[in-house]
PDB file of C-alpha atoms in Angstrom:
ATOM      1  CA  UNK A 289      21.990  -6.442   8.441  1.00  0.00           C
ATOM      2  CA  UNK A 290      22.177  -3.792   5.515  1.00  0.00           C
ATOM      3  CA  UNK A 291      25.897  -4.246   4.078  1.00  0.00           C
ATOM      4  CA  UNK A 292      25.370  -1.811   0.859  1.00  0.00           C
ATOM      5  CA  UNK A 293      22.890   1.076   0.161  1.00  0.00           C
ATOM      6  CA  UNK A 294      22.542   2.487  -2.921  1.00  0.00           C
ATOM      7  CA  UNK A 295      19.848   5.613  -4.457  1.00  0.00           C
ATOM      8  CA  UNK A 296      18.370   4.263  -7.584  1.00  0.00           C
ATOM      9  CA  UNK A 297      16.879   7.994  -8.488  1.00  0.00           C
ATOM     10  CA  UNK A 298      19.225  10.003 -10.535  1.00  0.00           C
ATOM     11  CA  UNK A 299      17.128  13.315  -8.694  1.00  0.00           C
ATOM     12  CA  UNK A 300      16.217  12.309  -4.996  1.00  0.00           C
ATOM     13  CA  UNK A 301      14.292  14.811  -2.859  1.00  0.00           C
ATOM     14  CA  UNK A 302      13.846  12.714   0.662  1.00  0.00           C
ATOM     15  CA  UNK A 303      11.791  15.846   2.160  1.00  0.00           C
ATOM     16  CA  UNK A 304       9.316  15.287  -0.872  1.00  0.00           C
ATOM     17  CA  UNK A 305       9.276  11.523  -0.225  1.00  0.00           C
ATOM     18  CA  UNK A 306      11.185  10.652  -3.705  1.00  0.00           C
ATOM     19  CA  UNK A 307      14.174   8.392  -3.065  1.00  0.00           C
ATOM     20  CA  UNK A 308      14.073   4.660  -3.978  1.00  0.00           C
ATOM     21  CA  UNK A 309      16.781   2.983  -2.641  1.00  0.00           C
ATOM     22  CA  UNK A 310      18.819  -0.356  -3.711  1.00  0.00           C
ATOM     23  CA  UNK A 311      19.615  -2.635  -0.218  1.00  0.00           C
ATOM     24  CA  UNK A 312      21.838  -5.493   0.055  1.00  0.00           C
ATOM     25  CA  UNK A 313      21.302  -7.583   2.602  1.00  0.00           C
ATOM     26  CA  UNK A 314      22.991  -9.910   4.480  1.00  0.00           C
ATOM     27  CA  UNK A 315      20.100 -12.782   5.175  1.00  0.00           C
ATOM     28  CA  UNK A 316      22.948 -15.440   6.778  1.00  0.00           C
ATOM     29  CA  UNK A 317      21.839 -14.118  10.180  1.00  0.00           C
ATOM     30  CA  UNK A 318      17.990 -15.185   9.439  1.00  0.00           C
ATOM     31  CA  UNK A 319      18.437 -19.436   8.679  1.00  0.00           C
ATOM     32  CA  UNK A 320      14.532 -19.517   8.939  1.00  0.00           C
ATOM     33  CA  UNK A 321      13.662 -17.735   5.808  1.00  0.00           C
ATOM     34  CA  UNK A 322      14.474 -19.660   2.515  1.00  0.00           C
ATOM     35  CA  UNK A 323      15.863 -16.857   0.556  1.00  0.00           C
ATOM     36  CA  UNK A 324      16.603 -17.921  -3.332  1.00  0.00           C
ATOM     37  CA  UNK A 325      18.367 -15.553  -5.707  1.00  0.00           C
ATOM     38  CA  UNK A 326      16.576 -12.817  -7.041  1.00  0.00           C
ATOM     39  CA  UNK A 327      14.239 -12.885  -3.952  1.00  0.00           C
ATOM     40  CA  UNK A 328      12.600  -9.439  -2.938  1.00  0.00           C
ATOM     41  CA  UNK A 329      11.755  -7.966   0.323  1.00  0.00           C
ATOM     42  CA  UNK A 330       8.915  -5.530   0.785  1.00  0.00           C
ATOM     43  CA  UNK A 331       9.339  -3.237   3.355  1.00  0.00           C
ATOM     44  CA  UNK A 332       5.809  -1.139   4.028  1.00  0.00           C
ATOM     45  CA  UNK A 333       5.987   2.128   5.979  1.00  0.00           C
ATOM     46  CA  UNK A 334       2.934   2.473   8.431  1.00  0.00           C
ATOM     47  CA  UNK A 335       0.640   4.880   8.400  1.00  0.00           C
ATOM     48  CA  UNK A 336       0.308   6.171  12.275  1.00  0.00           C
ATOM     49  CA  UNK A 337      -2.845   4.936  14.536  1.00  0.00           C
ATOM     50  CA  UNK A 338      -4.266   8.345  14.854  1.00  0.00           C
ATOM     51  CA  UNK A 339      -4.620   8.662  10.863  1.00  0.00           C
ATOM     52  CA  UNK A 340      -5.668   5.320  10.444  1.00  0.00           C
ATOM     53  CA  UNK A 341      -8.724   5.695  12.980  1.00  0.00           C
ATOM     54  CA  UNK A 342      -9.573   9.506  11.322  1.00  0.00           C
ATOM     55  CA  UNK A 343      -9.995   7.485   8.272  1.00  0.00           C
ATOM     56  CA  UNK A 344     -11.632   4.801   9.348  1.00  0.00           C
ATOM     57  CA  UNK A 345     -14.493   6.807  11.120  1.00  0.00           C
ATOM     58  CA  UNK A 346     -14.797   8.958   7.990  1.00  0.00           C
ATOM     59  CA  UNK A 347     -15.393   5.741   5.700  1.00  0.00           C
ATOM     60  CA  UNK A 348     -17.804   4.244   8.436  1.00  0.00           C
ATOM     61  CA  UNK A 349     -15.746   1.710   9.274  1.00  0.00           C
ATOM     62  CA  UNK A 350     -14.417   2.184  12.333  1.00  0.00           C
ATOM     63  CA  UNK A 351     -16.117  -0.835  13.864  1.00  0.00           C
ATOM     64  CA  UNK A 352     -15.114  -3.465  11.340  1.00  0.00           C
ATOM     65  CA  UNK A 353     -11.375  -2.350  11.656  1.00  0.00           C
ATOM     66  CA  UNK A 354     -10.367  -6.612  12.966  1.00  0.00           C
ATOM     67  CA  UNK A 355     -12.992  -7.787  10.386  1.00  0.00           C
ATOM     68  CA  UNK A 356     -11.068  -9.672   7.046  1.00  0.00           C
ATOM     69  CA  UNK A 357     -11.725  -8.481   3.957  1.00  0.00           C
ATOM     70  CA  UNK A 358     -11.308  -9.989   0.074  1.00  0.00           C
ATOM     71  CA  UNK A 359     -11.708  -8.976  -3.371  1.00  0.00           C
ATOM     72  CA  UNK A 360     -14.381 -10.418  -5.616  1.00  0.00           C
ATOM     73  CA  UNK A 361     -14.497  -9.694  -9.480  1.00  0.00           C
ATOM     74  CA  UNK A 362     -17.608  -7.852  -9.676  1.00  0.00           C
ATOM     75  CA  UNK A 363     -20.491  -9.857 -12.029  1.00  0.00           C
ATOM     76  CA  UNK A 364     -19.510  -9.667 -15.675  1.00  0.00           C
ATOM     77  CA  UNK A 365     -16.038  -9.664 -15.155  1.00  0.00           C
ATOM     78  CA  UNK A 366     -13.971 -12.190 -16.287  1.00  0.00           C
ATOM     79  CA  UNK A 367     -10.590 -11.192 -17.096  1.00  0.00           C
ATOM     80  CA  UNK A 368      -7.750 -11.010 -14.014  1.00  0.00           C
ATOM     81  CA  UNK A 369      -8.077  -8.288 -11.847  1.00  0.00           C
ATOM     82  CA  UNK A 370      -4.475  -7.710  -9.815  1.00  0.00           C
ATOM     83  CA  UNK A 371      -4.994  -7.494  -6.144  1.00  0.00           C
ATOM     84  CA  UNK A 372      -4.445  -3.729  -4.641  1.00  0.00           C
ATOM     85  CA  UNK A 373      -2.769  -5.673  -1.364  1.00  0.00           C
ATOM     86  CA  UNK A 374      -2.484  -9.545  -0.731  1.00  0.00           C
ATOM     87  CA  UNK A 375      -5.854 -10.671   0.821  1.00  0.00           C
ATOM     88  CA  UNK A 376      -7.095 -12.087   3.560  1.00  0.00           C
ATOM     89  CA  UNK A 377      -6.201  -9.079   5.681  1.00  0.00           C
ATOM     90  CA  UNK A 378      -7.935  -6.812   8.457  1.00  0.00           C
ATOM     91  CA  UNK A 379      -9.289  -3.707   7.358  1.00  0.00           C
ATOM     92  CA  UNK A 380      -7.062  -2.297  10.102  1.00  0.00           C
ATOM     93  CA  UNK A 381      -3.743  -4.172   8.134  1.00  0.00           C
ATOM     94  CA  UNK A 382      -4.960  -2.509   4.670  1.00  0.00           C
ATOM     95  CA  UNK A 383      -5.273   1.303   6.332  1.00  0.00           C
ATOM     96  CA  UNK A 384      -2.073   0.534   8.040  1.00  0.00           C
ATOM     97  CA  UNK A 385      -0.017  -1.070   5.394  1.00  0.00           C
ATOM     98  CA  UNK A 386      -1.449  -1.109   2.101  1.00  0.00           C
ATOM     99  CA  UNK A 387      -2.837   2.461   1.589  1.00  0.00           C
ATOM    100  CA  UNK A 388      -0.849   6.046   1.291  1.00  0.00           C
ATOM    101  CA  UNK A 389      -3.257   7.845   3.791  1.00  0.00           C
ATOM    102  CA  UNK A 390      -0.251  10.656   4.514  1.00  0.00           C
ATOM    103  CA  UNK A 391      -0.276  12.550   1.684  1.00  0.00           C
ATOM    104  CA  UNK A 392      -2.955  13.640  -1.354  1.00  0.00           C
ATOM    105  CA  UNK A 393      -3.812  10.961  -3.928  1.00  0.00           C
ATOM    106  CA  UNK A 394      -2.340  11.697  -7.099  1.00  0.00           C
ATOM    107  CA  UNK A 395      -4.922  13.529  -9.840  1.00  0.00           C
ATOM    108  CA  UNK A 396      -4.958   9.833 -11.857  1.00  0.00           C
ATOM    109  CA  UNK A 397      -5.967   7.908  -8.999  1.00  0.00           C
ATOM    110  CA  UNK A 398      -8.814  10.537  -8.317  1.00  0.00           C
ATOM    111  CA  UNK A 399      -9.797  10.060 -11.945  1.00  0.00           C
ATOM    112  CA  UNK A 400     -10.685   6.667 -11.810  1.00  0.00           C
ATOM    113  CA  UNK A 401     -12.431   6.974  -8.042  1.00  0.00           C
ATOM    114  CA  UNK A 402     -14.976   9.462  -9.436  1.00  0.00           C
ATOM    115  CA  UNK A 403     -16.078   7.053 -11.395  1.00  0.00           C
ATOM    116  CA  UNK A 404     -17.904   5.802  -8.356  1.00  0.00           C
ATOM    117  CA  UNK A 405     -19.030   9.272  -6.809  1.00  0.00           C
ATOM    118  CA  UNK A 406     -22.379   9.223  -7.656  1.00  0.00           C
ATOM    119  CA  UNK A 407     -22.993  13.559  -6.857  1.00  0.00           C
ATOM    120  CA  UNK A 408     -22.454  15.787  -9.332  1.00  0.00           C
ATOM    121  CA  UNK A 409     -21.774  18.132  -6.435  1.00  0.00           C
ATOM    122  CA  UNK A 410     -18.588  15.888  -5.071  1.00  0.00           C
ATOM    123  CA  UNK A 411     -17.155  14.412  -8.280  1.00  0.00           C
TER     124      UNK A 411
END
């Protein structure tokens, strides 16, 4: 159960999706988990079916959606590469979960992707 809540921006705007909020909560109730001070919890909004399958059957991959996927450093690369999401997952848990599909990427993100648009025409 949530016993405090707390908005960590000094400006929220919860229509434009900017609020980050501080939760205390009360983990007695859930003797399972092994929580240790300083623990975090993730909590991951999901992006609805419907959107999830548009995408997928724009990126061609409507079919593999129950297929796991990984990350491999591509050849030549040595140094640590973080992890977009934690890995093994479906492709279906990584639209679902890991990926914003709801709103426009942000102009830095789509600086680095055209790096791998290979038409003038596109990028």
């Amino acid at each position: 159960a949530v016993v405090s809540e707390r908005e960590l921006r000094q400006v929220a705007d919860a229509t434009a999706g900017k609020t980050t909020k501080h939760l205390d909560i009360d983990v007695k109730s859930i003797p399972a988990i092994d929580w240790r001070t300083a623990d975090n919890l993730e909590v991951l909004p999901r992006n609805p079916t419907e959107t999830v399958d548009w995408f997928a059957e724009r990126l061609g991959v409507a079919g593999d959606l129950e297929h796991s996927i990984g990350f491999v450093r591509a050849k030549g690369v040595e140094r640590p590469v973080k992890k977009p999401f934690p890995t093994p997952c479906t492709v279906r848990d990584a639209l679902t979960l890991y990926c914003d599909l709801c709103q426009a990427p942000g102009r830095q993100f789509l600086k680095k992707l055209a790096a791998f648009v290979s038409s003038e025409e596109e990028r």
